[in-house]
Amino acid sequence: MAVSRTPFIAGNWKMNLDHLQAIAFVQKLAWALADAKHDFADAEVAVFPPFTDLRSVQTLVAADSLPIAYGAQDVSAHDSGAYTGEVSGAFLAHLDCAYVIIGHSERRQYHGESDADVNAKVLAAHRHGLVPVVCVGETAEDLEAHGPSAVPVAQLRAALAGVDGAKGLVVAYEPVWAIGSGQAATPEQAEQVCAALRVLIGELLGEEVAASTRILYGGSVKAANIASFLREPNVDGALVGGASLDIDEFSSIVRFKKHVGA
Ligand code: 13P
């Protein structure tokens, strides 16, 4: 982790916690971090609840001025119109979402999202002032056939076509084989791919954007392994799934600085 980039710890709740549970969770998370005297300069914290929770989270965060960012798990490529079931970036912006996850492997796998779809969604996020958290990652078969970086690099190249780097970007490298498997990548594996992704960002969007873009690792991140990832120079945080649903575990991940060097 380079000093110039604020580490980013993001919880992707996936399809867990309804809006009532979300209110209780975010409130308790804020208390846990306040009790631990978490310094938000050490790590920015964001949660990504289901769409139906966002209005409740917005109300709580605004009422109590909580230092927790939030965003959605997906966004439509379209701004409005006859797209049943989709949610516009304009609506997310009105809910004060700062971020939106785009191209998660579960969207690619279960909803057939292509690289072109992901690119269209990144452009839509930027039209509405949202910072996309662009997810890339290879399957176990990809890894076998193409090695570690080829697929994530190709996915990111496609995702960034025509993108204005000045509008903000977070990238999450999530090897599909590490998601929910309990078998995280090694810090060295994560570093190798994150470094290759940063080189690509430099090529496409310029060195300044490459130096300031946070690149996260995701896939079986826990309090016990977060510090080892954050020691790597090109890993700037984590996109956490299962462990983000446990307040003690997630707040311990957020406070990774306390166990760096442990
Ligand atoms: P797990 O942390 O449960 O492996 O999930 C990672 C993930 O998919 C985050 O987006």
GROMACS .gro file of C-alpha atoms in nm, residues 16-221:
model
  206
   16ASN     CA    1  -2.800  -1.025   0.273
   17LEU     CA    2  -2.959  -0.795   0.535
   18ASP     CA    3  -3.294  -0.627   0.473
   19HIS     CA    4  -3.343  -0.255   0.537
   20LEU     CA    5  -3.421  -0.299   0.907
   21GLN     CA    6  -3.117  -0.520   0.958
   22ALA     CA    7  -2.912  -0.270   0.758
   23ILE     CA    8  -3.000   0.016   0.993
   24ALA     CA    9  -2.902  -0.187   1.299
   25PHE     CA   10  -2.583  -0.310   1.133
   26VAL     CA   11  -2.455   0.029   1.016
   27GLN     CA   12  -2.535   0.187   1.352
   28LYS     CA   13  -2.345  -0.087   1.539
   29LEU     CA   14  -2.055  -0.074   1.296
   30ALA     CA   15  -2.023   0.301   1.352
   31TRP     CA   16  -2.029   0.248   1.731
   32ALA     CA   17  -1.768  -0.029   1.710
   33LEU     CA   18  -1.534   0.190   1.506
   34ALA     CA   19  -1.591   0.490   1.735
   35ASP     CA   20  -1.524   0.276   2.045
   36ALA     CA   21  -1.202   0.153   1.885
   37LYS     CA   22  -1.110   0.516   1.801
   38HIS     CA   23  -1.069   0.422   1.436
   39ASP     CA   24  -0.888   0.692   1.241
   40PHE     CA   25  -1.061   0.718   0.903
   41ALA     CA   26  -0.735   0.851   0.757
   42ASP     CA   27  -0.602   0.496   0.812
   43ALA     CA   28  -0.885   0.338   0.613
   44GLU     CA   29  -1.196   0.464   0.439
   45VAL     CA   30  -1.495   0.241   0.509
   46ALA     CA   31  -1.782   0.168   0.271
   47VAL     CA   32  -2.076  -0.071   0.269
   48PHE     CA   33  -2.264  -0.199  -0.035
   49PRO     CA   34  -2.614  -0.308   0.075
   50PRO     CA   35  -2.896  -0.433  -0.148
   51PHE     CA   36  -3.089  -0.161  -0.338
   52THR     CA   37  -3.386  -0.181  -0.099
   53ASP     CA   38  -3.164  -0.080   0.197
   54LEU     CA   39  -3.006   0.227   0.046
   55ARG     CA   40  -3.269   0.483   0.145
   56SER     CA   41  -3.256   0.362   0.507
   57VAL     CA   42  -2.877   0.371   0.513
   58GLN     CA   43  -2.880   0.720   0.362
   59THR     CA   44  -3.119   0.846   0.629
   60LEU     CA   45  -2.912   0.700   0.913
   61VAL     CA   46  -2.575   0.816   0.778
   62ALA     CA   47  -2.708   1.168   0.718
   63ALA     CA   48  -2.894   1.198   1.051
   64ASP     CA   49  -2.597   1.083   1.260
   65SER     CA   50  -2.324   1.222   1.029
   66LEU     CA   51  -2.161   0.878   1.021
   67PRO     CA   52  -1.822   0.863   0.849
   68ILE     CA   53  -1.924   0.557   0.646
   69ALA     CA   54  -1.960   0.568   0.270
   70TYR     CA   55  -2.206   0.346   0.084
   71GLY     CA   56  -2.299   0.241  -0.263
   72ALA     CA   57  -2.501  -0.002  -0.469
   73GLN     CA   58  -2.401  -0.345  -0.598
   74ASP     CA   59  -2.500  -0.274  -0.959
   75VAL     CA   60  -2.635   0.002  -1.183
   76SER     CA   61  -2.821   0.014  -1.512
   77ALA     CA   62  -2.632   0.110  -1.825
   78HIS     CA   63  -2.936   0.325  -1.910
   79ASP     CA   64  -3.040   0.650  -1.746
   80SER     CA   65  -3.420   0.598  -1.754
   81GLY     CA   66  -3.696   0.429  -1.954
   82ALA     CA   67  -3.851   0.091  -2.023
   83TYR     CA   68  -3.596  -0.130  -1.847
   84THR     CA   69  -3.800  -0.334  -1.601
   85GLY     CA   70  -3.616  -0.420  -1.285
   86GLU     CA   71  -3.319  -0.193  -1.346
   87VAL     CA   72  -3.199   0.095  -1.128
   88SER     CA   73  -3.064   0.418  -1.275
   89GLY     CA   74  -2.740   0.579  -1.163
   90ALA     CA   75  -2.944   0.899  -1.129
   91PHE     CA   76  -3.151   0.735  -0.853
   92LEU     CA   77  -2.837   0.614  -0.674
   93ALA     CA   78  -2.685   0.961  -0.693
   94HIS     CA   79  -3.003   1.104  -0.537
   95LEU     CA   80  -2.953   0.861  -0.248
   96ASP     CA   81  -2.604   1.009  -0.201
   97CYS     CA   82  -2.430   0.688  -0.302
   98ALA     CA   83  -2.062   0.764  -0.355
   99TYR     CA   84  -1.976   0.434  -0.522
  100VAL     CA   85  -2.124   0.152  -0.723
  101ILE     CA   86  -1.988  -0.200  -0.772
  102ILE     CA   87  -1.979  -0.295  -1.139
  103GLY     CA   88  -1.897  -0.627  -1.305
  104HIS     CA   89  -1.888  -0.845  -0.995
  105SER     CA   90  -1.819  -1.203  -1.102
  106GLU     CA   91  -2.162  -1.306  -0.970
  107ARG     CA   92  -2.321  -1.057  -1.214
  108ARG     CA   93  -2.099  -1.184  -1.495
  109GLN     CA   94  -2.170  -1.548  -1.410
  110TYR     CA   95  -2.541  -1.549  -1.317
  111HIS     CA   96  -2.663  -1.254  -1.525
  112GLY     CA   97  -2.447  -1.296  -1.832
  113GLU     CA   98  -2.284  -0.955  -1.802
  114SER     CA   99  -2.027  -0.913  -2.077
  115ASP     CA  100  -1.722  -0.689  -2.081
  116ALA     CA  101  -1.924  -0.452  -2.304
  117ASP     CA  102  -2.206  -0.439  -2.046
  118VAL     CA  103  -1.953  -0.362  -1.774
  119ASN     CA  104  -1.805  -0.082  -1.984
  120ALA     CA  105  -2.152   0.068  -2.048
  121LYS     CA  106  -2.224   0.060  -1.674
  122VAL     CA  107  -1.894   0.228  -1.589
  123LEU     CA  108  -1.981   0.508  -1.833
  124ALA     CA  109  -2.331   0.531  -1.678
  125ALA     CA  110  -2.185   0.558  -1.327
  126HIS     CA  111  -1.963   0.844  -1.439
  127ARG     CA  112  -2.254   1.025  -1.606
  128HIS     CA  113  -2.416   1.042  -1.263
  129GLY     CA  114  -2.110   1.129  -1.055
  130LEU     CA  115  -2.072   0.782  -0.902
  131VAL     CA  116  -1.730   0.624  -0.860
  132PRO     CA  117  -1.734   0.274  -1.009
  133VAL     CA  118  -1.573  -0.013  -0.821
  134VAL     CA  119  -1.487  -0.222  -1.123
  135CYS     CA  120  -1.448  -0.592  -1.046
  136VAL     CA  121  -1.224  -0.818  -1.250
  137GLY     CA  122  -1.093  -1.168  -1.189
  138GLU     CA  123  -1.017  -1.502  -1.343
  139THR     CA  124  -1.179  -1.839  -1.285
  140ALA     CA  125  -0.973  -2.142  -1.188
  141GLU     CA  126  -0.995  -2.257  -1.553
  142ASP     CA  127  -0.873  -1.916  -1.677
  143LEU     CA  128  -0.583  -1.936  -1.436
  144GLU     CA  129  -0.491  -2.280  -1.567
  145ALA     CA  130  -0.524  -2.178  -1.930
  146HIS     CA  131  -0.393  -1.821  -1.935
  147GLY     CA  132  -0.190  -1.762  -1.619
  148PRO     CA  133  -0.267  -1.510  -1.347
  149SER     CA  134  -0.300  -1.165  -1.509
  150ALA     CA  135  -0.427  -1.212  -1.864
  151VAL     CA  136  -0.801  -1.235  -1.795
  152PRO     CA  137  -0.823  -0.960  -1.529
  153VAL     CA  138  -0.614  -0.727  -1.747
  154ALA     CA  139  -0.831  -0.795  -2.054
  155GLN     CA  140  -1.148  -0.739  -1.848
  156LEU     CA  141  -1.019  -0.407  -1.715
  157ARG     CA  142  -0.906  -0.292  -2.060
  158ALA     CA  143  -1.260  -0.351  -2.189
  159ALA     CA  144  -1.422  -0.191  -1.883
  160LEU     CA  145  -1.222   0.129  -1.926
  161ALA     CA  146  -1.288   0.192  -2.296
  162GLY     CA  147  -1.373   0.559  -2.345
  163VAL     CA  148  -1.357   0.628  -1.971
  164ASP     CA  149  -1.245   0.964  -1.834
  165GLY     CA  150  -0.995   0.886  -1.558
  166ALA     CA  151  -1.062   1.219  -1.388
  167LYS     CA  152  -1.410   1.098  -1.288
  168GLY     CA  153  -1.283   0.855  -1.026
  169LEU     CA  154  -1.217   0.483  -1.026
  170VAL     CA  155  -1.166   0.197  -0.784
  171VAL     CA  156  -1.066  -0.146  -0.914
  172ALA     CA  157  -1.124  -0.473  -0.730
  173TYR     CA  158  -0.925  -0.781  -0.824
  174GLU     CA  159  -1.134  -1.078  -0.716
  175PRO     CA  160  -1.016  -1.418  -0.837
  176VAL     CA  161  -1.338  -1.617  -0.881
  177TRP     CA  162  -1.179  -1.926  -0.726
  178ALA     CA  163  -1.110  -1.732  -0.405
  179ILE     CA  164  -1.461  -1.589  -0.357
  180GLY     CA  165  -1.649  -1.756  -0.074
  181SER     CA  166  -1.411  -2.052  -0.087
  182GLY     CA  167  -1.212  -1.982   0.228
  183GLN     CA  168  -0.906  -2.011   0.005
  184ALA     CA  169  -0.773  -1.659  -0.046
  185ALA     CA  170  -0.505  -1.580  -0.301
  186THR     CA  171  -0.161  -1.538  -0.153
  187PRO     CA  172  -0.049  -1.176  -0.100
  188GLU     CA  173   0.214  -1.236  -0.371
  189GLN     CA  174  -0.053  -1.353  -0.619
  190ALA     CA  175  -0.270  -1.050  -0.539
  191GLU     CA  176   0.026  -0.814  -0.575
  192GLN     CA  177   0.126  -0.960  -0.910
  193VAL     CA  178  -0.218  -0.901  -1.064
  194CYS     CA  179  -0.280  -0.565  -0.893
  195ALA     CA  180   0.058  -0.442  -1.021
  196ALA     CA  181  -0.035  -0.551  -1.375
  197LEU     CA  182  -0.371  -0.373  -1.343
  198ARG     CA  183  -0.197  -0.054  -1.233
  199VAL     CA  184   0.036  -0.066  -1.535
  200LEU     CA  185  -0.271  -0.098  -1.758
  201ILE     CA  186  -0.443   0.198  -1.589
  202GLY     CA  187  -0.128   0.402  -1.655
  203GLU     CA  188  -0.132   0.300  -2.020
  204LEU     CA  189  -0.502   0.382  -2.067
  205LEU     CA  190  -0.565   0.674  -1.832
  206GLY     CA  191  -0.221   0.818  -1.757
  207GLU     CA  192   0.032   0.783  -1.479
  208GLU     CA  193  -0.136   1.028  -1.247
  209VAL     CA  194  -0.462   0.831  -1.247
  210ALA     CA  195  -0.266   0.505  -1.208
  211ALA     CA  196  -0.085   0.641  -0.903
  212SER     CA  197  -0.405   0.761  -0.734
  213THR     CA  198  -0.641   0.471  -0.816
  214ARG     CA  199  -0.713   0.233  -0.530
  215ILE     CA  200  -0.684  -0.132  -0.634
  216LEU     CA  201  -0.848  -0.373  -0.391
  217TYR     CA  202  -0.812  -0.745  -0.341
  218GLY     CA  203  -1.125  -0.953  -0.278
  219GLY     CA  204  -1.181  -1.322  -0.207
  220SER     CA  205  -1.196  -1.481   0.139
  221VAL     CA  206  -1.055  -1.172   0.314
   0.00000   0.00000   0.00000
